[in-house]
PDB file of C-alpha atoms in Angstrom:
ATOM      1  CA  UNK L  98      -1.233   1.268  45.475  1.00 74.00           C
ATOM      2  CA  UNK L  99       1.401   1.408  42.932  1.00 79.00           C
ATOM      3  CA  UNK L 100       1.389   4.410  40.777  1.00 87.00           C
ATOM      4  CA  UNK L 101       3.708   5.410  37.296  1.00 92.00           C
ATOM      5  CA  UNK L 102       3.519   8.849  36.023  1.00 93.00           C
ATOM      6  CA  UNK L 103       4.984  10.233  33.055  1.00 95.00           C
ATOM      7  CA  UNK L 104       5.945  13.423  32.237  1.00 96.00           C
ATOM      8  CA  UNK L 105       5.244  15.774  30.004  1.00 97.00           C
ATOM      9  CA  UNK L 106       1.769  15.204  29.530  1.00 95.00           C
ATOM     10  CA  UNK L 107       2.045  16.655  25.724  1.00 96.00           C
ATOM     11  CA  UNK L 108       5.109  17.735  23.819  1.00 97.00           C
ATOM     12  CA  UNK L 109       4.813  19.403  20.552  1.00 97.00           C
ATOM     13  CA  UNK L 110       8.526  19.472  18.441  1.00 98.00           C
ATOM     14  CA  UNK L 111       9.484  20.571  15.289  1.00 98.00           C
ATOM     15  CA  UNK L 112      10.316  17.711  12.988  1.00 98.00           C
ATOM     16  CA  UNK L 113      13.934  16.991  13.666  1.00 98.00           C
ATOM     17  CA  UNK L 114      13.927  17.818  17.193  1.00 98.00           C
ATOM     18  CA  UNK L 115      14.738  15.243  19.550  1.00 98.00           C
ATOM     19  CA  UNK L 116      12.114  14.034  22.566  1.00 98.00           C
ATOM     20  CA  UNK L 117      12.215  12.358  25.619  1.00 98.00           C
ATOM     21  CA  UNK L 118       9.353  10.817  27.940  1.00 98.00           C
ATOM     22  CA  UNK L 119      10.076  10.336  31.453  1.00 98.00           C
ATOM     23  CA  UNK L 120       8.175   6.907  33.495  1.00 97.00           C
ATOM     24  CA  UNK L 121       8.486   7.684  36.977  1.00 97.00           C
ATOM     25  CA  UNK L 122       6.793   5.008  39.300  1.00 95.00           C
ATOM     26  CA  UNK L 123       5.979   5.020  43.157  1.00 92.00           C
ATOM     27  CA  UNK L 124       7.521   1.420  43.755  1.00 92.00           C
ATOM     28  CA  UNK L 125      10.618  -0.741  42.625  1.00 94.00           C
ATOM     29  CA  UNK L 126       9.212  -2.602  39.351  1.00 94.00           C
ATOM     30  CA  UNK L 127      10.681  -6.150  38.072  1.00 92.00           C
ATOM     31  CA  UNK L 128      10.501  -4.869  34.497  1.00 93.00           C
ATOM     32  CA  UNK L 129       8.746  -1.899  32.063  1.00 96.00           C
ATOM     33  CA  UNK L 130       7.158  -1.825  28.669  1.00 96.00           C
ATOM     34  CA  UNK L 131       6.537   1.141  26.383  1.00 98.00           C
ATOM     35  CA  UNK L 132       3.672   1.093  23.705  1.00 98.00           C
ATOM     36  CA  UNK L 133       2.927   3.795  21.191  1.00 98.00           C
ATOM     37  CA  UNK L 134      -0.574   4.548  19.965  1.00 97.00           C
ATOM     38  CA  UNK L 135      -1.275   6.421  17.200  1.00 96.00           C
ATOM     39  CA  UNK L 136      -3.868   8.946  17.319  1.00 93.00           C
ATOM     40  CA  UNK L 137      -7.392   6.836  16.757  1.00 90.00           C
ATOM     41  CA  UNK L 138      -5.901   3.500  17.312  1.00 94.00           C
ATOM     42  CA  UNK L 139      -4.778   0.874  20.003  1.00 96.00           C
ATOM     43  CA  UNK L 140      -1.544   0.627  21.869  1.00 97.00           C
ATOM     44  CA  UNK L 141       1.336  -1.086  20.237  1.00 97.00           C
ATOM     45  CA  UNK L 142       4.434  -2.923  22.049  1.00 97.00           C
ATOM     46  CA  UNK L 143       7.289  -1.271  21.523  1.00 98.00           C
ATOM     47  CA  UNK L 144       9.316  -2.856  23.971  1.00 97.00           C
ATOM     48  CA  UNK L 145      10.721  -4.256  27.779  1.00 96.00           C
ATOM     49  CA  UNK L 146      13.257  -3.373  29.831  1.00 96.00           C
ATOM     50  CA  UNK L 147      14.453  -5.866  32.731  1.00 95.00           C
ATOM     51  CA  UNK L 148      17.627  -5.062  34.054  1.00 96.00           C
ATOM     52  CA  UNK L 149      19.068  -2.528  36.063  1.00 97.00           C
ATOM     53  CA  UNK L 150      20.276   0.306  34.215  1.00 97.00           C
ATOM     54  CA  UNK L 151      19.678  -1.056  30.968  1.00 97.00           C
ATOM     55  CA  UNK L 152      19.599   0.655  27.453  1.00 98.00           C
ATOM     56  CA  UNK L 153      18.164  -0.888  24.179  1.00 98.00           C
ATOM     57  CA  UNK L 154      17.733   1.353  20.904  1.00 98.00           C
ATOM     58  CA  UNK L 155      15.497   0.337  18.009  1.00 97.00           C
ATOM     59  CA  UNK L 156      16.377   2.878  14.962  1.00 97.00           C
ATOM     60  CA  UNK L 157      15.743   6.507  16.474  1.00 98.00           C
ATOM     61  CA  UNK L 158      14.644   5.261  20.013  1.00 98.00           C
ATOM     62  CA  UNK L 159      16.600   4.776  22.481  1.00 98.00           C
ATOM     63  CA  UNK L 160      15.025   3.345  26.189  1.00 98.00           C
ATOM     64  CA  UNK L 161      16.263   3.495  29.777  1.00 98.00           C
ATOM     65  CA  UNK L 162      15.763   1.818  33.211  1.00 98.00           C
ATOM     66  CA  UNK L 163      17.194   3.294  36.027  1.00 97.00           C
ATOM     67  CA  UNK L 164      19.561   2.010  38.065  1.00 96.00           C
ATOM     68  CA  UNK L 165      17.017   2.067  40.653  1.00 96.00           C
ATOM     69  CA  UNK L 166      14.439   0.225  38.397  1.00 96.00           C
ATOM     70  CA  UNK L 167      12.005   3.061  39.726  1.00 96.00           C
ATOM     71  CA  UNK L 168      11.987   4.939  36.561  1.00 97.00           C
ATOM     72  CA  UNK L 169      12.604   4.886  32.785  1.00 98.00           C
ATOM     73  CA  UNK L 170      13.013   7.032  30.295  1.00 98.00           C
ATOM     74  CA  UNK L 171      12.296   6.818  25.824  1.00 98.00           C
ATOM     75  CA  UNK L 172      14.137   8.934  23.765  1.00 98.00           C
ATOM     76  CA  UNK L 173      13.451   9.839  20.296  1.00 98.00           C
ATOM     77  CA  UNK L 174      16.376  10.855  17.707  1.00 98.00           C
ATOM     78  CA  UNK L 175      15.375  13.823  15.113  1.00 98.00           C
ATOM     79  CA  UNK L 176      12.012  13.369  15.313  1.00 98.00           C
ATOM     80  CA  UNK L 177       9.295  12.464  11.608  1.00 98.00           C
ATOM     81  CA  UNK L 178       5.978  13.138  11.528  1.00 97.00           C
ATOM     82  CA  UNK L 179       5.731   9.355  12.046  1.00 97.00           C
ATOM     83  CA  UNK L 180       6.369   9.029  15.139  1.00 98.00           C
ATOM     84  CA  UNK L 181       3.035  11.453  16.205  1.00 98.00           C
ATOM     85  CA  UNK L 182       1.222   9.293  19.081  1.00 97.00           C
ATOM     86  CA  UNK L 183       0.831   8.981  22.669  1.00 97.00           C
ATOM     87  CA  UNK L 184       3.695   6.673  24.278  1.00 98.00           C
ATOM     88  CA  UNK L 185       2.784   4.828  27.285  1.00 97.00           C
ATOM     89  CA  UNK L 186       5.135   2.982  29.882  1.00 97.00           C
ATOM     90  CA  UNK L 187       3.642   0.172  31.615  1.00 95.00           C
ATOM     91  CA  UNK L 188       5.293  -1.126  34.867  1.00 93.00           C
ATOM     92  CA  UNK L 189       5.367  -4.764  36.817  1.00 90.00           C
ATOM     93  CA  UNK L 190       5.633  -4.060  40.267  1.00 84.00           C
ATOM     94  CA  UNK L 191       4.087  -5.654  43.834  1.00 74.00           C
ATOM     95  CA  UNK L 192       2.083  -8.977  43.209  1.00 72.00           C
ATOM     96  CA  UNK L 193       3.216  -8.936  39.339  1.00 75.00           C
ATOM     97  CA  UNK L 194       0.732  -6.305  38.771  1.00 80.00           C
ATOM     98  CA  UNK L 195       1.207  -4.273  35.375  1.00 88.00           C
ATOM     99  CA  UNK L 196       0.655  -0.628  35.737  1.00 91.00           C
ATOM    100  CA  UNK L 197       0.090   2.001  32.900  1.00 93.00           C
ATOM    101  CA  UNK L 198       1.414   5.262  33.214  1.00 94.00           C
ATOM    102  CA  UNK L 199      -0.509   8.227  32.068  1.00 92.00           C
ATOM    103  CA  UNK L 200       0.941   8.353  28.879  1.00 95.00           C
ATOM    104  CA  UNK L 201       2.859  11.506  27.243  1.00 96.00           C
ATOM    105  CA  UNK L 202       1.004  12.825  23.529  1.00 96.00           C
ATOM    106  CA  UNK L 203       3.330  13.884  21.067  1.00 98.00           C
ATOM    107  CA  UNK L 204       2.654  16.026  17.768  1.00 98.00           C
ATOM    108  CA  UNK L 205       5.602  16.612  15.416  1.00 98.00           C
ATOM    109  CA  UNK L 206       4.883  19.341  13.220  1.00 95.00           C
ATOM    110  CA  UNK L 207       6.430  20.359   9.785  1.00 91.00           C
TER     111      UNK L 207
ATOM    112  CA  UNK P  41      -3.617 -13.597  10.574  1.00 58.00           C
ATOM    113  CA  UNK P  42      -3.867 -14.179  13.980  1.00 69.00           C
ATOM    114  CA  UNK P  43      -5.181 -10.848  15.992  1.00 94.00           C
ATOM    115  CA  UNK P  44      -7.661  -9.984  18.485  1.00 97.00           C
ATOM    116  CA  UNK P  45     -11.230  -8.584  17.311  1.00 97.00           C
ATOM    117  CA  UNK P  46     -13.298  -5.930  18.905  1.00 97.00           C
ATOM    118  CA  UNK P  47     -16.636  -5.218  17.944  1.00 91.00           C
ATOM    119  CA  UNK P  48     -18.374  -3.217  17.317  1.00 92.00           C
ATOM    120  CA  UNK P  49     -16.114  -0.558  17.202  1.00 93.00           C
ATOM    121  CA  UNK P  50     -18.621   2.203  17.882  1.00 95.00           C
ATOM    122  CA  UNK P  51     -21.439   1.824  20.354  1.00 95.00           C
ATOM    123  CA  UNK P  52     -24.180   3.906  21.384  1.00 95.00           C
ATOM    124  CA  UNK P  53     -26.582   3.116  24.076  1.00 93.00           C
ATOM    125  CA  UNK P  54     -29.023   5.102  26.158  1.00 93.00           C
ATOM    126  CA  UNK P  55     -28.637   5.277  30.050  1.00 92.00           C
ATOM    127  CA  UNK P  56     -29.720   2.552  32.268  1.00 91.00           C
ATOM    128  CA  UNK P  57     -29.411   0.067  29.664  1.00 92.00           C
ATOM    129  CA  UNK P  58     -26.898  -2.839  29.661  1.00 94.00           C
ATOM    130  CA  UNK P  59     -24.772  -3.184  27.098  1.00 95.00           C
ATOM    131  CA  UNK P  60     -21.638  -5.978  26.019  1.00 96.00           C
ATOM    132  CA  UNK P  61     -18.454  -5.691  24.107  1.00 97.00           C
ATOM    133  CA  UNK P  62     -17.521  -8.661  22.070  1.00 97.00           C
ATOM    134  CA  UNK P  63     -13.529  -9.651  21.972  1.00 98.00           C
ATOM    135  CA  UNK P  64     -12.455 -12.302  20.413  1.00 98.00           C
ATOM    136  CA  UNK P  65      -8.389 -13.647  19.867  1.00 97.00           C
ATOM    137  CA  UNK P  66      -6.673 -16.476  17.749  1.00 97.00           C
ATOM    138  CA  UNK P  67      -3.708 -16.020  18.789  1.00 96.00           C
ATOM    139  CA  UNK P  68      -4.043 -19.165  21.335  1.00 95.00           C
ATOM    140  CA  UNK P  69      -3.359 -16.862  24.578  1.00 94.00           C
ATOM    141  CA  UNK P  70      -4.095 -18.003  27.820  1.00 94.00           C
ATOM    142  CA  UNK P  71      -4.704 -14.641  29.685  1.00 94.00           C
ATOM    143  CA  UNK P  72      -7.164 -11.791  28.572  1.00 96.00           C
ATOM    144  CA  UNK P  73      -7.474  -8.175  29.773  1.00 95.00           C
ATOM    145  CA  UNK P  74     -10.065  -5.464  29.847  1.00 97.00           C
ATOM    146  CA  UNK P  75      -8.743  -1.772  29.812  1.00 97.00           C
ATOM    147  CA  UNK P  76     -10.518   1.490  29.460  1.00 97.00           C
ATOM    148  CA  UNK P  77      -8.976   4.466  28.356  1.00 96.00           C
ATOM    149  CA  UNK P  78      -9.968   8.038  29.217  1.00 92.00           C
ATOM    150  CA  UNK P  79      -8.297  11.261  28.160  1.00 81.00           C
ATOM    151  CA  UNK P  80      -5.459  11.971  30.702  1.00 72.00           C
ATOM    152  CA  UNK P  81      -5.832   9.164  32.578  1.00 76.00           C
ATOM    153  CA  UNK P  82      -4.193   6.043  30.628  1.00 86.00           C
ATOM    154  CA  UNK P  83      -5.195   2.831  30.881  1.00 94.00           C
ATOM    155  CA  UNK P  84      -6.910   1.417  33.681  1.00 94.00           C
ATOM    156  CA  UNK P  85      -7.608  -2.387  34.155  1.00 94.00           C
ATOM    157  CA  UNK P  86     -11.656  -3.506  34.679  1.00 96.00           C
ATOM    158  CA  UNK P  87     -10.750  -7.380  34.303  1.00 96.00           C
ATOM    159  CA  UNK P  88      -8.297  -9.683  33.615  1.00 94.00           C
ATOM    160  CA  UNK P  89      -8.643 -13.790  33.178  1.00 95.00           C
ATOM    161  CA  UNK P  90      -5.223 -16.101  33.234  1.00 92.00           C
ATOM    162  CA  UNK P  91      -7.532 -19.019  32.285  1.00 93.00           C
ATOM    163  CA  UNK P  92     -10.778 -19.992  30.864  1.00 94.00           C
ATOM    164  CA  UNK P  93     -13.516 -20.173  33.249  1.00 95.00           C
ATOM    165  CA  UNK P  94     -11.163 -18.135  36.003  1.00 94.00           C
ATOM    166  CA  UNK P  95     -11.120 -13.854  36.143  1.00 95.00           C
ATOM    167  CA  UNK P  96     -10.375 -11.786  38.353  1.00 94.00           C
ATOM    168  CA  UNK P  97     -11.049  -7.751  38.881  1.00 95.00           C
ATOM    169  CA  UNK P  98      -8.641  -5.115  38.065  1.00 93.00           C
ATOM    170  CA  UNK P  99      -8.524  -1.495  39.551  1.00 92.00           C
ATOM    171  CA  UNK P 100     -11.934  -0.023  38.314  1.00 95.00           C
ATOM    172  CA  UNK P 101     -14.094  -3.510  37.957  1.00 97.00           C
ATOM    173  CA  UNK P 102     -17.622  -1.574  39.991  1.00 96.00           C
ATOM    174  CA  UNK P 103     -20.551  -1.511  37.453  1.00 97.00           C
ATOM    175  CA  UNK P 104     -18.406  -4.299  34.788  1.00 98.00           C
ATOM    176  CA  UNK P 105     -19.021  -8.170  34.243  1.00 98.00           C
ATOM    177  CA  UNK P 106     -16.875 -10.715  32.286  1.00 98.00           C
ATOM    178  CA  UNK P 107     -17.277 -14.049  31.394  1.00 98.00           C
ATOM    179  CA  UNK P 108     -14.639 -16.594  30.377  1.00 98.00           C
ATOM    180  CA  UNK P 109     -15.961 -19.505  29.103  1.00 97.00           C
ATOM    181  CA  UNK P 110     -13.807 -19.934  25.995  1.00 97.00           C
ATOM    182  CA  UNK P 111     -10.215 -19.607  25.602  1.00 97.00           C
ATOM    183  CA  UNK P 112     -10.592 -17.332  22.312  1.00 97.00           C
ATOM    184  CA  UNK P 113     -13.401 -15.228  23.852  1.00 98.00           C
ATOM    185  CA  UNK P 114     -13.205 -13.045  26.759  1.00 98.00           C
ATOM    186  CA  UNK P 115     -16.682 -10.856  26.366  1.00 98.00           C
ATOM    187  CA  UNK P 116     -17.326  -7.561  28.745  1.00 98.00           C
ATOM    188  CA  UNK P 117     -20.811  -6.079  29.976  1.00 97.00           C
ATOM    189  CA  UNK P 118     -20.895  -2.823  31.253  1.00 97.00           C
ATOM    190  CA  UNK P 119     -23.914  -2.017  33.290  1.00 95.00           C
ATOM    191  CA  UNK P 120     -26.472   0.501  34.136  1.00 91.00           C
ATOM    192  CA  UNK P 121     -24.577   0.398  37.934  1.00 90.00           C
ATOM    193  CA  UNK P 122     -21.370   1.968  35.949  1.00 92.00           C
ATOM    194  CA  UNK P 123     -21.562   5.747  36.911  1.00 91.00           C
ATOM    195  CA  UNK P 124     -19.665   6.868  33.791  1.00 93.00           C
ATOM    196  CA  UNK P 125     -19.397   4.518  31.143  1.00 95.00           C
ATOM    197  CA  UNK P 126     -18.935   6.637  28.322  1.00 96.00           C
ATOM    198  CA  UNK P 127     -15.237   5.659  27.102  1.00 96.00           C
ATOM    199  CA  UNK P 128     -12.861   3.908  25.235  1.00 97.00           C
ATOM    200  CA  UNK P 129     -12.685  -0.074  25.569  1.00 98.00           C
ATOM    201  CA  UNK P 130      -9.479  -1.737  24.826  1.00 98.00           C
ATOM    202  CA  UNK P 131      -9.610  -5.807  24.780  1.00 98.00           C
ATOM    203  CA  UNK P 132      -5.878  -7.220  25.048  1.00 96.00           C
ATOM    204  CA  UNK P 133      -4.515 -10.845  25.352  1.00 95.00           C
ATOM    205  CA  UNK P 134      -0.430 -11.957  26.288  1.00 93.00           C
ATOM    206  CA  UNK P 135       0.825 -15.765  26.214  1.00 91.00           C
ATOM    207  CA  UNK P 136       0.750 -15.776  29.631  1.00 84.00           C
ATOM    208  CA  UNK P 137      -0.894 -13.861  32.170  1.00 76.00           C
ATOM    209  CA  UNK P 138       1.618 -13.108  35.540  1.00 69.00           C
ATOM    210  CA  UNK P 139       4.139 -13.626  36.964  1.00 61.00           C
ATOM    211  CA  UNK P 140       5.788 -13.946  33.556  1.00 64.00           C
ATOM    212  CA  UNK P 141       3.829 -10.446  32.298  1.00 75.00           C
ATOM    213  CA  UNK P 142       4.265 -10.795  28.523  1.00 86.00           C
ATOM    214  CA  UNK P 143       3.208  -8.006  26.545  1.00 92.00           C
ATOM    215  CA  UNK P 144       0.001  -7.260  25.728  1.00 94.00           C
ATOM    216  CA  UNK P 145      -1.606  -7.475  22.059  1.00 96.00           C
ATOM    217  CA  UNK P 146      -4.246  -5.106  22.134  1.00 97.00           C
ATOM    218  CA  UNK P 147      -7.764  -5.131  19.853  1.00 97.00           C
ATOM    219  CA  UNK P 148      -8.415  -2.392  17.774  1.00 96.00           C
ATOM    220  CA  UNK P 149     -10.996  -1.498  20.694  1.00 97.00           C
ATOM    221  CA  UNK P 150     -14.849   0.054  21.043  1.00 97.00           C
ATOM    222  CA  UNK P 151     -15.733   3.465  21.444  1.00 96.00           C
ATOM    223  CA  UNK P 152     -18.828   3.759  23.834  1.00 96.00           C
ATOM    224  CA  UNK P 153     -21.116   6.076  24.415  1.00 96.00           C
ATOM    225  CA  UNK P 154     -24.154   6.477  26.466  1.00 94.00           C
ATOM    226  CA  UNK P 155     -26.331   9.558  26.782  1.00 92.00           C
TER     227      UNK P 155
END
């Protein structure tokens, strides 16, 4: 069955630093959402991706799908203490199923 | 405001004994999903419903029961057959379920535990 992975499992930065999940799935997917969830709460849309190779930014995020549509990437600019949470991709792929990746923790510390 | 409500948001229940999670929406969306989260492991779908009186089962549905008889209420039973139900319950809802795949809203969701 269809399978997304993300990578790392936990990052810990220093505020300022930048950081970047990776969404890595095991079949081509028609398009891929990212949610952040703050530590002790629910999952929160951040955002889809539909085309090949495209690239949207909100503020200090930036978000990638591959050329491929196999993979995707977030990217966060100088990091705040805000942004602590575990960010999840979540990928359509074969019979419109949406997939969850396993999610990457991050802790920003001061 | 419109949202969807999970309750309660702690549970505790003693092995072998049935036990169901209420979710409720107003945000007038047709489909309705059941995840549970473990450490690790992300989210993983139980049961999902497109349309009232109509579900279907996800990747992990053994041991789980739904029932969708109203639009705004998509309830979930987890049973003593569940081998490990000790976990996080998320209750989400999108406009539409697929092909169209709009995102998910997600409930503030129930903490379970059995011992």
């Amino acid at each position: 069955g269809q399978q997304v992975m993300q990578i790392p499992q936990y990052q810990h930065v220093q505020e300022g630093e930048d950081f970047t999940t990776y969404c890595n799935s095991s079949t081509t997917l028609s398009n891929i959402q990212w949610y952040k969830q703050r530590p002790g709460g629910h999952p929160v849309f951040l955002i889809q991706l539909v085309k090949s190779g495209e690239v949207k930014k909100q503020k200090r995020l930036t978000f990638q799908f591959g050329e491929a549509k196999k993979n995707s990437s977030l990217h966060i600019t100088a990091t705040q203490t805000t942004d602590v949470g575990t960010y999840f991709c979540a990928g359509t792929g074969g019979g419109n199923k949406l997939t969850f990746g396993t999610g990457t923790q991050l802790k920003v510390e001061l | 405001d419109g949202g969807i409500t999970q309750s309660p948001k702690y549970l505790f229940r003693k092995e072998g004994q049935n036990v169901t999670l209420s979710c409720e929406q107003n945000l007038n969306h047709d489909a309705m999903y059941w995840y549970r989260q473990d450490p690790g492991q992300g989210l993983r779908l139980i049961y999902y419903s497109q349309i009232v009186n109509d579900f279907q089962k996800g990747d992990i549905a053994e041991g789980y029961s739904v029932s969708r008889e109203k639009k705004e209420s998509f309830p979930l039973t987890v049973t003593s057959a569940q081998k490990n139900p000790t976990a996080f319950y998320l209750c989400a809802s999108s406009p539409h379920g697929t092909p169209d795949n709009s995102p998910l809203h997600f409930g503030n969701g129930t903490r379970l535990t059995v011992t």
